[in-house]
């Protein structure tokens, strides 16, 4: 169950709106170490409660997968709970459970992560177990045969039987032509059907190495002690030569793409995505920040434009949102999604969104809107420190896409420096039809029939 | 992938589940008092971060709808939609330009109104003032009413395309045939079209009153400050009267099977019966016992039998949902259509073995260790602490609830679990399946 919620979080993190960063003007207070074998360690103290979040992040995810092997990173994540030479299948979970711990894992486009939340004195057990399964995983045909069926059930649950998720999957596949972001994290069903235990073994050997991982610890700990413990358990593992990563950059956009998804459903949906740079790829460093502000102007709360104009004002949309993920390994999408209000059409909603885009391209956003966004960024700064889990997730997700966690420190300032003219400029440059992919869910008739009987 | 669905549901209507898996907390010190107009307040000082959470919980859930289904949720959804003097736009702009987060939501038992703010006085004071304005005179304007009704209609449609949601609706309806818990919280198209803004206003002024609610506060305030803000918030409400208790549901006396043909690749399966109320004397035996059966994640029996051994389902679990009155006990899972019988059999066997034999000693110990050892994790953020405070206050749990939680878990024996679980009868279970042809 948990694994469900957590994995959808990983997916959310790729399309955040405003609140991605927990910035702290006094410095994040992160201690950074590196073992000789290449394992990076990030430690942040938070002494509010006697607990610790321990996470290990591997720089491998669905965007690393070649054709035919889609979903393999996620299947491997499942298999990581199936035992090592030392511990039996499921024993990892049993040990953590007996310590009162909570644990889970998540797979995303750019990373795979494993975490435990524990009372602070149990950090050593977490390291002992994670170091063990970084190298000694026992991959058996018997366990694989059962677990691959679990993953297929997961795909049916999340995607096949969920019209909006299915639309999103096809939308993403259309929006990215050559970029591996084209592939679903959970993998195509046909690829899952043909995956073998040998494929998994090879994948594990290629990517699970200390020099391809970062250990993140946040909580009631002393950084030097964390470092010593990490050295004790992970220090023995040898580094490996990692596969060369091809750039696989998205081809330049040359014209609008539109797709339709027709499945049994009740509620039509519109999704629109514009190809945009992110922090790791932007030629002009300010542009991703301006795109972030642009997303917040549209969808940074109930006073933002989409809620104010499309949902409340014109009452044309039952829901409408915009989002941009500043932190990814490769170019990403500036996203819109909307559901028409009853009696309105997808075309009307699309027109209304286009009018909002034109307005952003013509008129500078108001000082009041920029002030609102700054106030929210400052407040989020504090609110996000309420969760040690979130703080660890933030550090790990930045590091895993190749960003320096220190940018958290400057994030609020960078957002505040964005001008109305810069917001207008990115709207003019990027929210253009050449860069656009849209998807429409057109529901086809869905009929159900209910039978009831009393058993006796 | 599920992001769009999640966003969609979130925006369509704020439905909040007050489903707390456990209840517990062990805090520094909970301060308790009543405002002069009769609102109970619980406060915990958390000086580490410059922020504060206020959460009011009222006996104003959908169980109070009567025949006007949808009334409670519509009322909740429209609280922030303006006052006699301020438009919805001005309210939203007001909170967000202060970096504050205002929210409202409703479920079957309760309705929640909350505010999260920084404690810098320049931000907090105007946030409180704006909340006071809203609570004292929400406008329930016709235009907002029409909009939220439309959004609710879309939310109802969205449920009709989800086999899990349909199964949930069928389950509650069959478990509670003559009880408000069995009725749809959002209402139906028919009942929504019959509602009017004035009914929402009346509902608000009847149930969103000081004596019918509680207030939980966690944050960087002194006791004096907390008392002052609590008084200000409560003063924006009428004193009013506590609502009368919801009637107890009558258990269904025979086994029932409901199947909904639905064009999905999986069938969603629920096996259910009435479970327990929040104040049940057997709360701990049931909670700990269920941890062994299907509440303990990867170490639970159901997970072992259905997922780990047989690979039949991605998610499989059981839980008691304690409510004001007896809430449901249920087992849930999903499997591809041609495996339904196999999955049902695995669940029935596991359940009936557990009811007959109870947990093994080592299983009980493992569950206790997880629950008690994980206690600090229940209280490691202001958000979690305010969740617990609100729950303790609303359900009138003892103030030492958190402090004594671990002892009560430790005290549970195999015999306690077996005795408490006798309320479940495998021969009288409700089984709901929603899915495609097998």
Coordinates of C-alpha atoms in Angstrom, one line a residue, chain B residues 8-437:
Chain B
X8 CA -8.2 16.4 -10.9
X9 CA -9.7 15.0 -7.8
X10 CA -8.1 17.5 -5.6
X11 CA -9.3 20.5 -7.6
X12 CA -12.8 19.2 -8.3
X13 CA -13.7 19.1 -4.7
X14 CA -11.9 19.1 -1.4
X15 CA -12.8 15.8 0.1
X16 CA -10.8 14.9 3.1
X17 CA -10.6 11.6 4.6
X18 CA -10.3 11.7 8.4
X19 CA -9.0 8.2 8.3
X20 CA -6.4 8.0 10.9
X21 CA -4.8 4.6 10.9
X22 CA -3.9 4.7 14.5
X23 CA -4.3 7.4 17.0
X24 CA -1.7 8.3 19.2
X25 CA 0.8 10.8 20.2
X26 CA 3.0 11.4 23.0
X27 CA 3.6 15.0 23.3
X28 CA 5.4 17.4 25.4
X29 CA 2.4 18.9 27.1
X30 CA -1.1 19.4 25.8
X31 CA -2.9 22.5 27.2
X32 CA -6.6 22.4 27.2
X33 CA -9.2 25.1 27.8
X34 CA -12.5 26.5 26.5
X35 CA -13.1 29.8 24.9
X36 CA -15.6 32.1 26.6
X37 CA -18.3 31.0 24.1
X38 CA -17.7 27.3 24.7
X39 CA -15.2 26.0 22.1
X40 CA -12.8 23.4 23.3
X41 CA -9.1 24.1 22.5
X42 CA -6.1 21.9 22.6
X43 CA -2.7 23.5 22.2
X44 CA 0.9 22.3 21.9
X45 CA 3.8 24.7 21.7
X46 CA 6.3 24.0 19.0
X47 CA 8.8 26.8 19.0
X48 CA 11.3 25.3 16.6
X49 CA 9.9 26.7 13.4
X50 CA 8.3 30.2 12.9
X51 CA 4.9 28.8 11.9
X52 CA 1.6 27.8 13.4
X53 CA -1.3 25.5 12.4
X54 CA -4.9 26.1 13.5
X55 CA -7.5 23.5 12.9
X56 CA -11.1 23.7 13.8
X57 CA -13.2 20.5 13.5
X58 CA -17.0 20.6 13.7
X59 CA -19.7 18.0 14.0
X60 CA -20.8 19.1 10.5
X61 CA -20.1 16.2 8.3
X62 CA -22.4 14.6 5.7
X63 CA -24.1 12.5 8.3
X64 CA -26.0 15.8 9.1
X65 CA -27.3 16.2 5.5
X66 CA -30.7 14.6 6.3
X67 CA -32.4 14.2 2.9
X68 CA -30.5 17.2 1.5
X69 CA -27.6 15.0 0.3
X70 CA -24.5 17.1 -0.6
X71 CA -25.3 19.9 1.8
X72 CA -22.3 19.4 4.2
X73 CA -19.7 19.1 1.4
X74 CA -21.2 22.0 -0.5
X75 CA -21.2 24.2 2.6
X76 CA -17.6 23.3 3.3
X77 CA -16.5 24.0 -0.2
X78 CA -18.0 27.5 -0.2
X79 CA -16.7 28.8 3.1
X80 CA -13.8 30.6 1.4
X81 CA -15.9 31.9 -1.4
X82 CA -16.3 35.4 -0.1
X83 CA -18.1 37.4 2.6
X84 CA -20.7 40.2 2.4
X85 CA -17.8 42.5 1.9
X86 CA -15.1 40.5 0.1
X87 CA -15.2 38.6 -3.1
X88 CA -13.8 35.1 -3.5
X89 CA -10.9 36.6 -5.4
X90 CA -10.1 39.0 -2.6
X91 CA -10.2 36.3 0.0
X92 CA -7.8 34.1 -2.0
X93 CA -5.5 37.0 -2.8
X94 CA -5.6 38.0 0.9
X95 CA -4.4 34.7 2.3
X96 CA -1.9 34.0 -0.4
X97 CA -0.2 37.4 -0.4
X98 CA 0.5 36.7 3.3
X99 CA 1.9 33.3 2.5
X100 CA -0.9 31.7 4.5
X101 CA -2.8 28.6 3.6
X102 CA -6.5 28.5 4.4
X103 CA -8.5 25.2 3.8
X104 CA -11.8 23.6 4.4
X105 CA -13.1 20.1 3.9
X106 CA -15.7 17.7 5.1
X107 CA -16.3 14.0 5.5
X108 CA -19.0 11.9 7.1
X109 CA -18.4 12.7 10.7
X110 CA -16.8 16.1 10.6
X111 CA -16.0 19.3 8.8
X112 CA -12.6 21.0 9.1
X113 CA -11.5 24.6 8.7
X114 CA -7.8 25.2 8.9
X115 CA -5.1 27.9 8.7
X116 CA -1.4 27.6 8.4
X117 CA 0.6 30.7 8.7
X118 CA 4.0 32.1 9.6
X119 CA 4.2 33.5 13.1
X120 CA 5.7 36.8 12.1
X121 CA 3.1 39.2 13.6
X122 CA 2.9 41.2 10.3
X123 CA 1.6 38.1 8.6
X124 CA -0.2 36.2 11.3
X125 CA -2.4 39.0 12.6
X126 CA -3.9 39.8 9.2
X127 CA -4.3 36.1 8.4
X128 CA -6.3 35.6 11.6
X129 CA -8.3 38.8 10.9
X130 CA -9.2 37.5 7.4
X131 CA -10.2 34.1 8.9
X132 CA -12.4 35.9 11.4
X133 CA -14.1 37.8 8.6
X134 CA -14.7 34.7 6.7
X135 CA -16.0 32.6 9.6
X136 CA -18.3 35.3 10.9
X137 CA -20.1 36.0 7.6
X138 CA -19.5 33.7 4.7
X139 CA -21.6 34.8 1.8
X140 CA -22.5 31.6 0.0
X141 CA -23.0 33.6 -3.1
X142 CA -25.3 32.3 -5.9
X143 CA -22.5 32.3 -8.5
X144 CA -20.1 30.4 -6.3
X145 CA -22.8 28.0 -5.4
X146 CA -23.6 27.2 -9.0
X147 CA -19.9 26.7 -9.8
X148 CA -19.2 24.3 -6.9
X149 CA -22.3 22.4 -7.7
X150 CA -21.1 22.0 -11.3
X151 CA -17.7 20.9 -10.0
X152 CA -19.3 18.4 -7.7
X153 CA -21.3 16.9 -10.6
X154 CA -18.0 16.4 -12.4
X155 CA -16.5 14.8 -9.3
X156 CA -19.4 12.4 -9.2
X157 CA -18.9 11.6 -12.9
X158 CA -15.2 11.0 -12.2
X159 CA -16.1 8.5 -9.5
X160 CA -18.2 6.6 -12.0
X161 CA -15.2 5.9 -14.2
X162 CA -13.2 4.5 -11.3
X163 CA -13.8 0.8 -10.3
X164 CA -12.3 1.5 -6.9
X165 CA -14.6 4.4 -6.3
X166 CA -17.7 2.5 -7.4
X167 CA -16.7 -0.4 -5.1
X168 CA -16.4 2.0 -2.2
X169 CA -19.9 3.5 -2.9
X170 CA -21.5 0.1 -3.1
X171 CA -19.7 -1.1 0.0
X172 CA -20.9 1.8 2.2
X173 CA -24.4 1.7 0.8
X174 CA -24.8 -2.1 1.5
X175 CA -23.1 -1.9 5.0
X176 CA -25.3 1.0 6.1
X177 CA -28.7 0.5 4.4
X178 CA -30.6 2.8 6.8
X179 CA -27.9 5.0 8.1
X180 CA -26.3 8.3 6.9
X181 CA -22.9 6.6 6.5
X182 CA -24.4 4.7 3.6
X183 CA -25.3 7.8 1.6
X184 CA -23.1 9.5 -0.9
X185 CA -21.2 12.4 0.7
X186 CA -21.2 14.5 -2.4
X187 CA -25.0 13.9 -2.9
X188 CA -26.5 13.0 -6.3
X189 CA -27.3 15.0 -9.3
X190 CA -30.9 15.1 -8.2
X191 CA -30.3 16.2 -4.6
X192 CA -27.7 18.7 -5.7
X193 CA -30.1 20.4 -8.1
X194 CA -32.6 20.7 -5.3
X195 CA -30.2 22.6 -3.0
X196 CA -30.0 26.4 -2.6
X197 CA -27.5 28.8 -1.1
X198 CA -29.7 29.7 1.7
X199 CA -29.7 26.1 2.9
X200 CA -26.0 26.2 3.0
X201 CA -26.0 29.3 5.0
X202 CA -28.5 27.8 7.5
X203 CA -26.4 24.6 7.8
X204 CA -23.3 26.7 8.4
X205 CA -25.0 28.8 11.2
X206 CA -26.4 25.7 12.8
X207 CA -23.3 23.5 12.8
X208 CA -20.2 25.8 12.5
X209 CA -20.7 27.1 16.1
X210 CA -18.3 27.2 19.0
X211 CA -20.1 24.6 21.1
X212 CA -20.2 22.2 18.2
X213 CA -16.5 22.3 17.4
X214 CA -13.0 22.0 18.7
X215 CA -9.8 23.9 17.9
X216 CA -6.3 22.4 17.8
X217 CA -3.3 24.6 17.7
X218 CA 0.4 23.7 17.2
X219 CA 3.1 26.1 16.6
X220 CA 5.5 28.8 17.7
X221 CA 3.1 30.6 20.1
X222 CA 3.1 31.2 23.8
X223 CA 0.1 29.9 25.8
X224 CA -1.1 33.5 26.1
X225 CA -0.9 34.1 22.4
X226 CA -2.6 30.8 21.7
X227 CA -5.4 31.7 24.0
X228 CA -5.8 35.1 22.5
X229 CA -5.9 33.8 18.9
X230 CA -8.2 30.9 19.9
X231 CA -10.6 33.4 21.5
X232 CA -10.6 35.6 18.4
X233 CA -11.3 32.7 16.1
X234 CA -14.1 31.3 18.3
X235 CA -15.6 34.8 18.7
X236 CA -16.1 34.9 15.0
X237 CA -18.6 32.0 15.4
X238 CA -21.9 32.0 17.2
X239 CA -21.9 30.1 20.5
X240 CA -24.7 27.8 19.4
X241 CA -25.4 24.2 20.5
X242 CA -23.6 20.9 20.2
X243 CA -25.2 18.7 17.6
X244 CA -27.0 15.6 18.8
X245 CA -25.1 12.3 18.4
X246 CA -25.5 10.4 15.2
X247 CA -27.6 7.2 15.6
X248 CA -25.9 3.8 15.8
X249 CA -26.1 1.7 12.6
X250 CA -27.8 -1.6 12.7
X251 CA -25.6 -4.5 11.5
X252 CA -26.8 -6.4 8.4
X253 CA -27.7 -9.9 9.4
X254 CA -26.7 -12.0 6.4
X255 CA -23.9 -12.4 3.9
X256 CA -24.3 -10.4 0.7
X257 CA -22.6 -10.4 -2.6
X258 CA -22.6 -7.4 -5.0
X259 CA -21.0 -7.4 -8.4
X260 CA -20.8 -4.5 -10.8
X261 CA -19.8 -5.3 -14.3
X262 CA -17.3 -2.7 -15.3
X263 CA -15.0 -2.5 -18.4
X264 CA -11.7 -2.8 -16.5
X265 CA -8.8 -5.2 -16.8
X266 CA -8.8 -5.7 -13.0
X267 CA -11.6 -6.5 -10.5
X268 CA -11.6 -4.6 -7.3
X269 CA -12.6 -6.7 -4.3
X270 CA -13.8 -5.6 -0.9
X271 CA -14.8 -7.9 1.9
X272 CA -16.4 -6.0 4.7
X273 CA -18.5 -5.9 7.8
X274 CA -19.2 -3.3 10.5
X275 CA -16.1 -2.7 12.6
X276 CA -15.7 -0.3 15.5
X277 CA -16.4 3.1 16.7
X278 CA -13.7 5.5 17.9
X279 CA -14.5 5.0 21.6
X280 CA -14.7 1.2 21.4
X281 CA -13.3 -0.5 24.5
X282 CA -11.7 -3.1 22.2
X283 CA -9.9 -0.4 20.2
X284 CA -6.4 -1.7 21.0
X285 CA -7.0 -5.4 20.5
X286 CA -8.6 -4.7 17.2
X287 CA -5.9 -2.2 16.1
X288 CA -3.0 -4.5 17.1
X289 CA -4.7 -7.6 15.8
X290 CA -5.4 -6.0 12.4
X291 CA -1.8 -5.0 12.2
X292 CA -1.0 -8.7 12.1
X293 CA -3.8 -9.5 9.7
X294 CA -3.5 -6.7 7.1
X295 CA -2.5 -3.4 8.6
X296 CA 1.2 -4.0 9.0
X297 CA 2.3 -3.5 5.4
X298 CA 4.8 -6.0 4.1
X299 CA 4.8 -8.1 7.3
X300 CA 1.0 -8.6 7.4
X301 CA -0.6 -12.0 6.7
X302 CA -2.7 -10.8 3.8
X303 CA 0.3 -9.3 2.1
X304 CA 2.2 -12.5 2.5
X305 CA -0.6 -14.8 1.3
X306 CA -2.0 -12.7 -1.5
X307 CA 1.0 -10.7 -2.9
X308 CA 4.3 -12.3 -1.8
X309 CA 3.3 -15.9 -2.1
X310 CA 0.9 -15.8 -5.0
X311 CA 1.6 -12.5 -6.9
X312 CA -2.2 -11.9 -7.1
X313 CA -2.4 -8.2 -6.2
X314 CA -0.2 -5.1 -6.0
X315 CA -2.1 -3.8 -3.0
X316 CA -3.8 -5.8 -0.3
X317 CA -4.7 -4.7 3.2
X318 CA -7.3 -4.7 5.9
X319 CA -8.3 -2.0 8.3
X320 CA -10.9 -0.8 10.8
X321 CA -12.0 2.7 10.2
X322 CA -13.1 4.0 13.6
X323 CA -15.8 6.7 13.3
X324 CA -18.1 8.5 15.6
X325 CA -20.4 5.5 15.3
X326 CA -19.3 2.0 14.2
X327 CA -17.2 2.4 11.1
X328 CA -16.4 -0.4 8.6
X329 CA -13.9 -3.2 8.8
X330 CA -12.7 -4.1 5.3
X331 CA -10.2 -6.1 3.3
X332 CA -9.3 -4.6 -0.1
X333 CA -7.4 -5.8 -3.1
X334 CA -7.4 -5.8 -6.9
X335 CA -6.5 -8.5 -9.4
X336 CA -6.9 -9.2 -13.1
X337 CA -10.3 -10.4 -13.9
X338 CA -9.5 -14.1 -14.4
X339 CA -8.0 -14.5 -11.0
X340 CA -10.9 -13.2 -8.9
X341 CA -11.9 -16.6 -7.5
X342 CA -8.4 -17.5 -6.6
X343 CA -7.9 -14.1 -4.8
X344 CA -11.2 -14.3 -3.0
X345 CA -10.4 -17.7 -1.8
X346 CA -6.9 -16.6 -0.5
X347 CA -8.6 -13.8 1.4
X348 CA -11.3 -15.9 2.9
X349 CA -8.9 -18.6 4.0
X350 CA -6.6 -16.1 5.6
X351 CA -9.4 -14.2 7.3
X352 CA -11.1 -17.3 8.6
X353 CA -7.9 -18.8 9.9
X354 CA -7.1 -15.6 11.7
X355 CA -10.6 -15.3 13.2
X356 CA -10.4 -18.9 14.5
X357 CA -6.8 -19.1 15.6
X358 CA -5.9 -15.5 16.3
X359 CA -2.3 -14.3 15.8
X360 CA 0.7 -16.3 16.7
X361 CA 2.8 -15.1 19.6
X362 CA 5.7 -14.1 17.4
X363 CA 3.4 -12.2 15.0
X364 CA 1.8 -10.3 17.9
X365 CA 5.2 -9.4 19.2
X366 CA 6.4 -8.3 15.8
X367 CA 3.4 -6.0 15.4
X368 CA 3.7 -4.6 18.9
X369 CA 7.4 -3.8 18.2
X370 CA 6.5 -2.0 15.0
X371 CA 3.7 0.0 16.6
X372 CA 5.5 1.0 19.8
X373 CA 8.9 1.4 18.2
X374 CA 7.5 3.7 15.6
X375 CA 5.8 5.9 18.1
X376 CA 8.2 8.8 17.6
X377 CA 7.4 8.9 13.9
X378 CA 3.8 9.6 14.6
X379 CA 4.7 12.9 16.2
X380 CA 7.7 14.1 14.2
X381 CA 6.1 17.2 12.5
X382 CA 3.7 19.9 13.4
X383 CA 1.3 18.6 10.8
X384 CA 1.1 15.2 12.4
X385 CA 0.7 16.7 15.9
X386 CA -2.1 18.9 14.9
X387 CA -3.8 15.9 13.2
X388 CA -3.7 14.0 16.5
X389 CA -4.7 17.0 18.6
X390 CA -7.7 17.6 16.4
X391 CA -8.7 13.9 16.6
X392 CA -8.3 13.7 20.4
X393 CA -10.4 16.8 20.8
X394 CA -13.1 15.9 18.3
X395 CA -13.6 12.3 19.4
X396 CA -13.2 13.2 23.1
X397 CA -10.3 10.8 23.6
X398 CA -8.5 11.2 27.0
X399 CA -5.7 13.7 27.1
X400 CA -3.2 11.1 28.1
X401 CA -4.1 9.1 25.0
X402 CA -0.7 9.5 23.5
X403 CA 1.2 9.0 26.7
X404 CA -0.5 5.7 27.5
X405 CA -0.7 4.5 23.9
X406 CA 2.3 2.3 24.0
X407 CA 1.3 0.7 27.3
X408 CA -2.1 -0.1 25.9
X409 CA -0.6 -1.7 22.8
X410 CA 1.8 -3.7 25.0
X411 CA -1.0 -5.0 27.1
X412 CA -2.8 -6.7 24.2
X413 CA -2.8 -10.5 24.4
X414 CA -3.7 -13.2 21.9
X415 CA -6.8 -13.9 23.9
X416 CA -7.8 -10.2 23.7
X417 CA -7.4 -10.2 20.0
X418 CA -9.4 -13.5 19.5
X419 CA -12.2 -12.2 21.8
X420 CA -12.4 -8.8 20.1
X421 CA -12.4 -10.2 16.6
X422 CA -15.4 -12.4 17.4
X423 CA -17.5 -9.4 16.2
X424 CA -16.4 -10.4 12.7
X425 CA -18.2 -13.4 11.2
X426 CA -16.9 -14.8 7.9
X427 CA -20.4 -16.2 7.2
X428 CA -21.9 -12.7 7.3
X429 CA -19.5 -10.7 5.3
X430 CA -20.4 -8.4 2.5
X431 CA -18.4 -9.0 -0.7
X432 CA -18.2 -6.3 -3.3
X433 CA -16.5 -6.9 -6.7
X434 CA -16.3 -4.4 -9.5
X435 CA -14.7 -5.4 -12.7
X436 CA -14.7 -7.0 -16.1
X437 CA -15.9 -10.4 -17.4

